[in-house]
Coordinates of C-alpha atoms and ligand atoms in Angstrom, one line a residue:
X285 CA 17.7 22.6 9.2
X286 CA 18.4 19.6 7.1
X287 CA 17.5 17.7 4.0
X288 CA 13.8 17.1 3.7
X289 CA 12.0 15.0 1.0
X290 CA 8.3 16.0 0.6
X291 CA 5.9 13.9 -1.4
X292 CA 2.6 15.3 -2.7
X293 CA -0.2 13.0 -3.8
X294 CA -2.6 13.5 -6.8
X295 CA -5.3 15.4 -4.8
X296 CA -2.7 17.8 -3.4
X297 CA -1.8 18.9 -6.9
X298 CA -5.2 18.5 -8.6
X299 CA -5.5 22.1 -9.9
X300 CA -3.7 25.4 -10.2
X301 CA -4.6 26.7 -6.7
X302 CA -3.5 23.4 -5.1
X303 CA -0.2 23.5 -7.0
X304 CA 0.3 27.0 -5.7
X305 CA -0.4 25.7 -2.2
X306 CA 2.1 22.9 -2.6
X307 CA 4.7 25.4 -4.0
X308 CA 4.1 27.5 -0.8
X309 CA 4.7 24.5 1.5
X310 CA 7.9 23.6 -0.4
X311 CA 9.2 27.2 -0.4
X312 CA 8.3 27.8 3.3
X313 CA 10.4 24.7 4.1
X314 CA 13.2 25.9 1.9
X315 CA 13.2 29.4 3.3
X316 CA 13.6 28.0 6.8
X317 CA 17.1 26.9 5.6
X318 CA 16.4 23.3 4.6
X319 CA 17.4 21.6 1.4
X320 CA 14.2 20.3 -0.3
X321 CA 13.5 17.5 -2.7
X322 CA 9.8 17.2 -3.6
X323 CA 8.3 14.2 -5.3
X324 CA 5.0 14.6 -7.0
X325 CA 2.2 12.4 -8.2
X326 CA 0.1 13.1 -11.4
X327 CA -2.7 15.6 -10.9
X328 CA -6.0 14.3 -9.7
X329 CA -7.3 11.4 -11.9
X330 CA -4.7 11.9 -14.6
X331 CA -3.3 8.4 -14.4
X332 CA -6.8 6.9 -14.7
X333 CA -7.6 9.2 -17.6
X334 CA -4.4 8.2 -19.4
X335 CA -5.3 4.5 -18.9
X336 CA -8.8 5.1 -20.4
X337 CA -7.2 7.0 -23.3
X338 CA -4.9 4.1 -24.1
X339 CA -7.9 1.6 -23.9
X340 CA -9.7 3.7 -26.6
X341 CA -6.7 3.2 -29.0
X342 CA -5.6 -0.3 -28.1
X343 CA -7.0 -2.3 -25.1
X344 CA -4.0 -4.7 -25.4
X345 CA -1.2 -2.1 -25.6
X346 CA 2.2 -3.3 -24.5
X347 CA 3.3 -2.5 -21.0
X348 CA 6.3 -0.6 -22.4
X349 CA 4.1 1.8 -24.2
X350 CA 1.7 2.1 -21.3
X351 CA 4.7 3.2 -19.1
X352 CA 5.8 5.7 -21.7
X353 CA 2.3 7.1 -21.5
X354 CA 1.7 7.0 -17.8
X355 CA 5.0 8.6 -16.9
X356 CA 3.8 11.8 -18.6
X357 CA 1.2 12.5 -15.9
X358 CA 3.9 13.2 -13.3
X359 CA 5.9 15.3 -15.8
X360 CA 3.0 17.7 -16.1
X361 CA 2.5 18.2 -12.3
X362 CA 6.3 18.5 -11.7
X363 CA 6.9 21.1 -14.4
X364 CA 3.8 23.1 -13.3
X365 CA 4.9 23.0 -9.7
X366 CA 8.4 24.2 -10.7
X367 CA 6.8 27.1 -12.5
X368 CA 4.8 28.0 -9.4
X369 CA 8.0 28.0 -7.4
X370 CA 9.8 30.2 -10.0
X371 CA 6.9 32.6 -9.5
X372 CA 7.6 32.7 -5.8
X373 CA 11.2 33.6 -6.5
X374 CA 13.1 30.5 -5.4
X375 CA 15.6 28.6 -7.5
X376 CA 14.1 25.3 -8.7
X377 CA 14.6 22.5 -11.2
X378 CA 12.2 19.7 -12.1
X379 CA 13.6 16.3 -13.1
X380 CA 12.0 13.1 -14.6
X381 CA 12.7 9.8 -12.9
X382 CA 15.6 9.0 -15.3
X383 CA 17.1 12.4 -15.0
X384 CA 17.1 11.9 -11.2
X385 CA 18.9 8.6 -11.7
X386 CA 16.1 6.2 -10.6
X387 CA 17.2 2.8 -12.1
X388 CA 14.6 0.0 -12.0
X389 CA 14.2 -3.6 -13.1
X390 CA 12.3 -4.2 -16.4
X391 CA 8.9 -5.2 -15.0
X392 CA 7.1 -2.4 -16.9
X393 CA 3.9 -1.5 -15.0
X394 CA 5.3 -2.8 -11.7
X395 CA 9.0 -2.1 -11.7
X396 CA 11.2 -2.2 -8.6
X397 CA 13.8 0.4 -7.9
X398 CA 17.3 -1.2 -8.0
X399 CA 19.4 1.8 -7.3
X400 CA 19.4 5.6 -7.5
X401 CA 22.4 7.3 -9.0
X402 CA 21.6 10.6 -7.4
X403 CA 24.6 12.7 -8.5
X404 CA 22.4 15.1 -10.5
X405 CA 20.0 15.7 -7.6
X406 CA 23.0 16.3 -5.3
X407 CA 24.5 18.8 -7.7
X408 CA 21.3 20.7 -8.0
X409 CA 21.0 20.7 -4.2
X410 CA 24.6 22.0 -3.9
X411 CA 23.6 24.8 -6.3
X412 CA 20.9 25.7 -3.7
X413 CA 18.0 24.7 -6.0
X414 CA 14.8 23.1 -4.9
X415 CA 14.6 19.8 -6.8
X416 CA 11.2 18.5 -8.0
X417 CA 11.2 14.8 -9.0
X418 CA 8.5 12.9 -10.9
X419 CA 7.2 10.1 -8.7
X420 CA 6.2 6.6 -9.8
X421 CA 8.9 6.1 -12.5
X422 CA 12.4 5.3 -13.4
X423 CA 14.4 3.8 -16.2
X424 CA 15.5 0.2 -16.9
X425 CA 18.9 -1.1 -18.2
X426 CA 17.7 -0.7 -21.8
X427 CA 16.9 3.0 -21.2
X428 CA 13.2 2.4 -21.3
X429 CA 10.9 4.3 -19.0
X430 CA 9.2 2.1 -16.4
X431 CA 6.6 2.8 -13.7
X432 CA 6.5 1.4 -10.2
X433 CA 2.8 0.3 -9.9
X434 CA -0.2 2.3 -8.8
X435 CA 0.5 4.5 -5.8
X436 CA 4.2 4.1 -6.5
X437 CA 5.2 7.8 -5.9
X438 CA 5.4 7.1 -2.1
X439 CA 8.1 4.5 -2.9
X440 CA 9.9 7.0 -5.1
X441 CA 10.0 9.5 -2.3
X442 CA 11.1 7.0 0.4
X443 CA 13.8 5.7 -1.9
X444 CA 15.2 9.2 -2.6
X445 CA 15.1 9.9 1.1
X446 CA 17.0 6.7 1.8
X447 CA 19.7 7.4 -0.8
X448 CA 20.1 11.1 0.1
X449 CA 20.1 10.2 3.8
X450 CA 17.4 12.8 4.3
X451 CA 16.6 13.9 7.8
X452 CA 12.8 13.5 7.2
X453 CA 10.5 12.2 4.5
X454 CA 7.0 13.8 4.6
X455 CA 4.2 12.2 2.7
X456 CA 1.6 15.0 2.1
X457 CA -1.9 13.7 1.4
X458 CA -5.6 14.7 1.6
X459 CA -6.0 13.2 5.1
X460 CA -4.4 14.3 8.4
X461 CA -2.4 11.1 8.8
X462 CA -3.0 7.4 9.5
X463 CA -6.3 6.6 11.2
X464 CA -7.5 3.8 13.3
X465 CA -9.9 3.0 10.4
X466 CA -11.0 4.7 7.2
X467 CA -12.5 7.9 8.5
X468 CA -14.8 8.2 5.4
X469 CA -16.7 5.0 6.5
X470 CA -16.1 4.5 10.2
X471 CA -17.5 6.8 12.8
X472 CA -15.2 7.5 15.7
X473 CA -12.0 6.8 13.6
X474 CA -9.1 8.6 15.2
X475 CA -5.8 9.9 13.9
X476 CA -2.8 8.1 15.3
X477 CA 0.2 10.3 16.4
X478 CA 2.6 7.4 15.9
X479 CA 2.6 3.9 14.4
X480 CA 5.4 1.3 14.0
X481 CA 6.8 0.3 10.5
X482 CA 5.5 -3.2 11.1
X483 CA 2.0 -2.1 11.9
X484 CA 1.9 0.3 9.0
X485 CA 3.2 -2.4 6.6
X486 CA 0.4 -4.7 7.7
X487 CA -2.3 -1.9 7.4
X488 CA -1.0 -0.8 4.0
X489 CA -1.0 -4.4 2.8
X490 CA -4.4 -5.2 4.3
X491 CA -6.3 -2.4 2.5
X492 CA -5.6 0.9 4.2
X493 CA -4.8 3.1 1.2
X494 CA -2.7 5.8 2.9
X495 CA 0.7 4.5 1.9
X496 CA 2.1 2.2 -0.9
X497 CA 3.2 -0.9 1.1
X498 CA 6.5 -1.1 -0.7
X499 CA 7.3 2.4 0.5
X500 CA 6.8 1.3 4.1
X501 CA 9.0 -1.8 3.6
X502 CA 11.7 0.4 2.2
X503 CA 11.4 3.0 5.0
X504 CA 11.8 0.2 7.6
X505 CA 14.8 -1.3 5.8
X506 CA 16.7 2.0 5.6
X507 CA 15.2 3.5 8.8
X508 CA 13.8 6.5 7.0
X509 CA 12.2 9.1 9.3
X510 CA 8.7 9.0 7.8
X511 CA 5.7 11.2 8.5
X512 CA 2.2 11.2 6.9
X513 CA 0.7 14.7 6.9
X514 CA -2.2 16.7 5.3
X515 CA -1.3 19.3 2.6
X516 CA -4.6 21.1 3.4
X517 CA -4.8 21.6 7.1
X518 CA -1.3 22.0 8.4
X519 CA -2.1 19.8 11.4
X520 CA 0.6 17.5 12.8
X521 CA 0.5 14.2 11.0
X522 CA 1.4 10.6 11.9
X523 CA 5.0 9.5 12.5
X524 CA 5.9 6.1 11.2
X525 CA 8.9 4.7 13.1
X526 CA 10.6 1.5 14.4
X527 CA 9.4 1.8 18.0
X528 CA 6.6 4.0 19.3
X529 CA 6.6 5.3 22.9
X530 CA 2.9 5.5 23.6
X531 CA 1.1 2.2 23.3
X532 CA -2.6 2.8 23.7
X533 CA -4.6 0.7 26.1
X534 CA -6.5 -0.8 23.2
X535 CA -3.4 -2.8 22.1
X536 CA -4.3 -2.4 18.5
X537 CA -3.6 0.4 16.1
X538 CA -6.1 -0.1 13.4
X539 CA -8.9 -2.0 11.7
X540 CA -8.6 -2.5 7.9
X541 CA -10.9 -4.0 5.2
X542 CA -10.1 -5.6 1.9
X543 CA -12.8 -6.4 -0.5
X544 CA -10.5 -7.6 -3.3
X545 CA -10.3 -11.1 -2.0
X546 CA -11.9 -14.4 -3.0
X547 CA -12.0 -17.9 -1.3
X548 CA -11.3 -21.2 -3.1
X549 CA -12.2 -24.4 -1.3
X550 CA -10.9 -27.8 -2.6
X551 CA -13.2 -30.4 -1.3
X552 CA -12.4 -34.1 -1.0
X553 CA -8.6 -34.0 -1.6
X554 CA -6.6 -37.2 -1.1
X555 CA -5.5 -37.3 2.6
X556 CA -1.9 -38.1 1.9
X557 CA 1.5 -36.3 2.3
X558 CA 2.5 -33.7 -0.3
X559 CA -0.9 -32.5 -1.4
X560 CA -0.5 -29.0 0.2
X561 CA 2.9 -28.8 -1.3
X562 CA 1.6 -29.6 -4.8
X563 CA -1.3 -27.3 -4.7
X564 CA 0.6 -24.2 -3.4
X565 CA 3.7 -24.8 -5.4
X566 CA 1.6 -24.9 -8.5
X567 CA 0.0 -21.6 -7.6
X568 CA 3.4 -20.1 -6.7
X569 CA 4.8 -21.1 -10.1
X570 CA 1.9 -19.2 -11.8
X571 CA 2.7 -16.1 -9.7
X572 CA -0.4 -16.3 -7.6
X573 CA -0.2 -15.1 -4.0
X574 CA -2.2 -17.1 -1.4
X575 CA -3.3 -15.5 1.8
X576 CA -5.4 -17.2 4.5
X577 CA -5.1 -21.1 4.4
X578 CA -7.2 -23.5 6.2
X579 CA -7.1 -27.3 6.2
X580 CA -9.7 -29.5 7.7
X581 CA -8.9 -32.7 9.6
X582 CA -8.9 -35.8 7.5
X583 CA -11.9 -38.2 7.3
X584 CA -12.6 -41.1 5.1
X585 CA -9.1 -40.7 3.5
X586 CA -10.0 -37.2 2.3
X587 CA -9.5 -33.6 3.5
X588 CA -10.5 -30.1 2.4
X589 CA -8.2 -27.1 1.9
X590 CA -9.5 -23.6 1.6
X591 CA -7.5 -20.5 0.9
X592 CA -7.9 -16.9 -0.3
X593 CA -6.4 -15.2 -3.3
X594 CA -6.5 -11.7 -4.7
X595 CA -9.7 -11.3 -6.8
X596 CA -7.6 -10.4 -9.8
X597 CA -5.9 -13.8 -9.6
X598 CA -9.1 -15.8 -9.1
X599 CA -9.6 -16.9 -12.8
X600 CA -6.0 -17.9 -13.2
X601 CA -6.0 -19.9 -9.9
X602 CA -9.2 -21.7 -10.8
X603 CA -7.9 -22.6 -14.3
X604 CA -4.6 -23.9 -12.8
X605 CA -6.4 -26.1 -10.3
X606 CA -8.9 -27.4 -12.9
X607 CA -6.0 -28.4 -15.2
X608 CA -4.5 -30.4 -12.4
X609 CA -7.6 -32.0 -11.0
X610 CA -6.3 -35.5 -11.7
X611 CA -3.1 -34.8 -9.8
X612 CA -4.9 -33.7 -6.6
X613 CA -7.9 -36.0 -6.9
X614 CA -10.3 -33.4 -5.4
X615 CA -14.0 -34.0 -5.5
X616 CA -15.0 -30.4 -6.3
X617 CA -14.0 -26.8 -6.1
X618 CA -16.1 -24.2 -4.4
X619 CA -15.4 -20.6 -5.2
X620 CA -16.8 -17.5 -3.3
X621 CA -15.8 -14.0 -4.4
X622 CA -18.5 -12.4 -2.3
X623 CA -16.3 -12.1 0.7
X624 CA -14.1 -9.5 2.4
X625 CA -11.2 -9.7 4.8
X626 CA -11.4 -7.6 7.9
X627 CA -8.2 -7.3 10.0
X628 CA -7.0 -5.8 13.2
X629 CA -3.3 -4.8 13.5
X630 CA -1.3 -4.0 16.6
X631 CA 2.1 -4.6 18.0
X632 CA 0.4 -4.5 21.4
X633 CA -1.3 -7.8 20.9
X634 CA 2.0 -9.7 21.2
X635 CA 2.0 -9.6 25.0
X636 CA -1.7 -9.3 25.6
X637 CA -3.9 -12.4 25.4
X638 CA -7.5 -11.9 24.6
X639 CA -7.2 -9.5 21.8
X640 CA -8.5 -12.0 19.2
X641 CA -11.3 -13.0 21.5
X642 CA -12.4 -9.4 21.8
X643 CA -12.6 -9.1 18.1
X644 CA -14.6 -12.3 17.8
X645 CA -16.9 -11.1 20.5
X646 CA -17.6 -7.8 18.6
X647 CA -18.5 -9.9 15.6
X648 CA -20.7 -12.2 17.6
X649 CA -22.5 -9.2 19.2
X650 CA -23.2 -7.8 15.6
X651 CA -24.4 -11.3 14.6
X652 CA -21.7 -11.6 11.9
X653 CA -20.5 -15.1 10.9
X654 CA -16.8 -15.7 10.5
X655 CA -15.8 -17.9 7.6
X656 CA -12.1 -18.1 8.0
X657 CA -9.5 -16.9 10.5
X658 CA -5.8 -16.2 10.3
X659 CA -3.3 -14.7 12.7
X660 CA 0.2 -13.5 12.8
X661 CA 2.2 -11.9 15.6
X662 CA 0.7 -8.5 15.1
X663 CA -2.6 -9.1 13.2
X664 CA -5.8 -11.1 13.2
X665 CA -7.8 -11.4 10.0
X666 CA -11.2 -12.8 9.5
X667 CA -13.1 -13.5 6.3
X668 CA -16.8 -12.4 6.3
X669 CA -19.5 -12.0 3.8
X670 CA -18.9 -8.9 1.7
X671 CA -22.2 -7.2 2.6
X672 CA -21.3 -7.5 6.3
X673 CA -17.8 -6.0 5.9
X674 CA -18.6 -2.4 6.8
X675 CA -20.7 -3.4 9.7
X676 CA -17.9 -5.7 10.9
X677 CA -15.3 -3.0 10.8
X678 CA -17.5 -0.6 12.7
X679 CA -18.4 -3.2 15.4
X680 CA -14.8 -4.1 15.9
X681 CA -13.6 -0.5 15.9
X682 CA -16.3 0.4 18.5
X683 CA -15.3 -2.5 20.6
X684 CA -11.6 -1.5 20.7
X685 CA -11.6 2.3 20.5
X686 CA -14.9 3.6 21.7
X687 CA -15.4 1.6 24.8
X688 CA -12.0 2.4 26.3
X689 CA -12.6 5.0 29.0
X690 CA -9.3 5.3 30.7
Ligands
LIG803 N1 0.1 8.6 -10.5 C1 0.3 7.2 -10.1 C2 -1.0 6.6 -9.7 O1 -2.1 7.3 -9.8 C3 1.3 7.1 -9.0 C4 0.9 7.8 -7.6 O2 0.0 8.6 -7.6 O3 1.6 7.5 -6.6 O4 -1.1 5.5 -9.3
MG804 MG1 -1.2 7.3 -2.9

């Protein structure tokens, strides 16, 4: 018995039957004597449909009005779910983000939660009501509705769990948990029983779509007891925690792929101090995140610097560099957006040499050329041609997970 926050994603509430199914999961938890706060996403493709609707009216609509529109998707699923719970005979109340006290900054479309004034939620829980809260949204200091960015309902749920000091935060979704690779594309992908916050954060950031990465960051910071679980099968899910007991022989937890990346190479830069500083501070000032960075050794008083950016930032990065061509004296810029980043993640690689070599061997055996490499304590990423990405993931996954016999 305790306080449980349960979050249900868009596919879990896509139609009337699924909403009834979710209502049953919530009321079963409640009838076992728990206090329950449920956070819901919009039904199915509702958010995409609303974006398309706005584009028909005004493709350049302000972010403020977009948030006003997008926040309605979650209101629909939450009120419908509350009605389904009423029909099952349990006390329930649905609340919007602002009614639940979710206060954010003013970055409409990608707002961050600053604090949650959860008095109303606590009052309702004290009255023994099940509380349903709209995910993905809050209110800024001007009383405008804001949204947290696509996939943000996970973050709403974890934030509420942190503030309410919930005993457990369950993220219900359409898969059984966190897998060693995307089970839709990779044969032999396996569900993990446990994964660390750090690994999950890397995987979420590197392209695994199971959790919003900001939700993992927050779960780690507030040590929220987090679990990813299927709303369809009832099978045990994946626990996300600080330290996991069973570290598999493979030393890695997963393989991820990110096709939304592009590589920029600046060829023939002046080989003098301060060039990297100037290039990357310029990009930082324009709000462009840089990922893998590679610098060649200098020759003939010149050097090359290559790096990757998110595909959505490519045009802006290119323009910024062109504008400053004189400052950096580069000879030419080479851009390639036909690339993908493939990564392995695992806390087990810290103390085990040879993990990266094994990854490279898998790629060599599959005859896949590596264009760039970057490593951190718990991950190795390589850049490969986009058309090779799926084969690369499969080859690496086979090497680490399917050849381990003991
Ligand atoms: N409905 C929002 C989206 O589609 C938020 C979420 O589902 O987490 O991105
Ligand atoms: Mg999601």
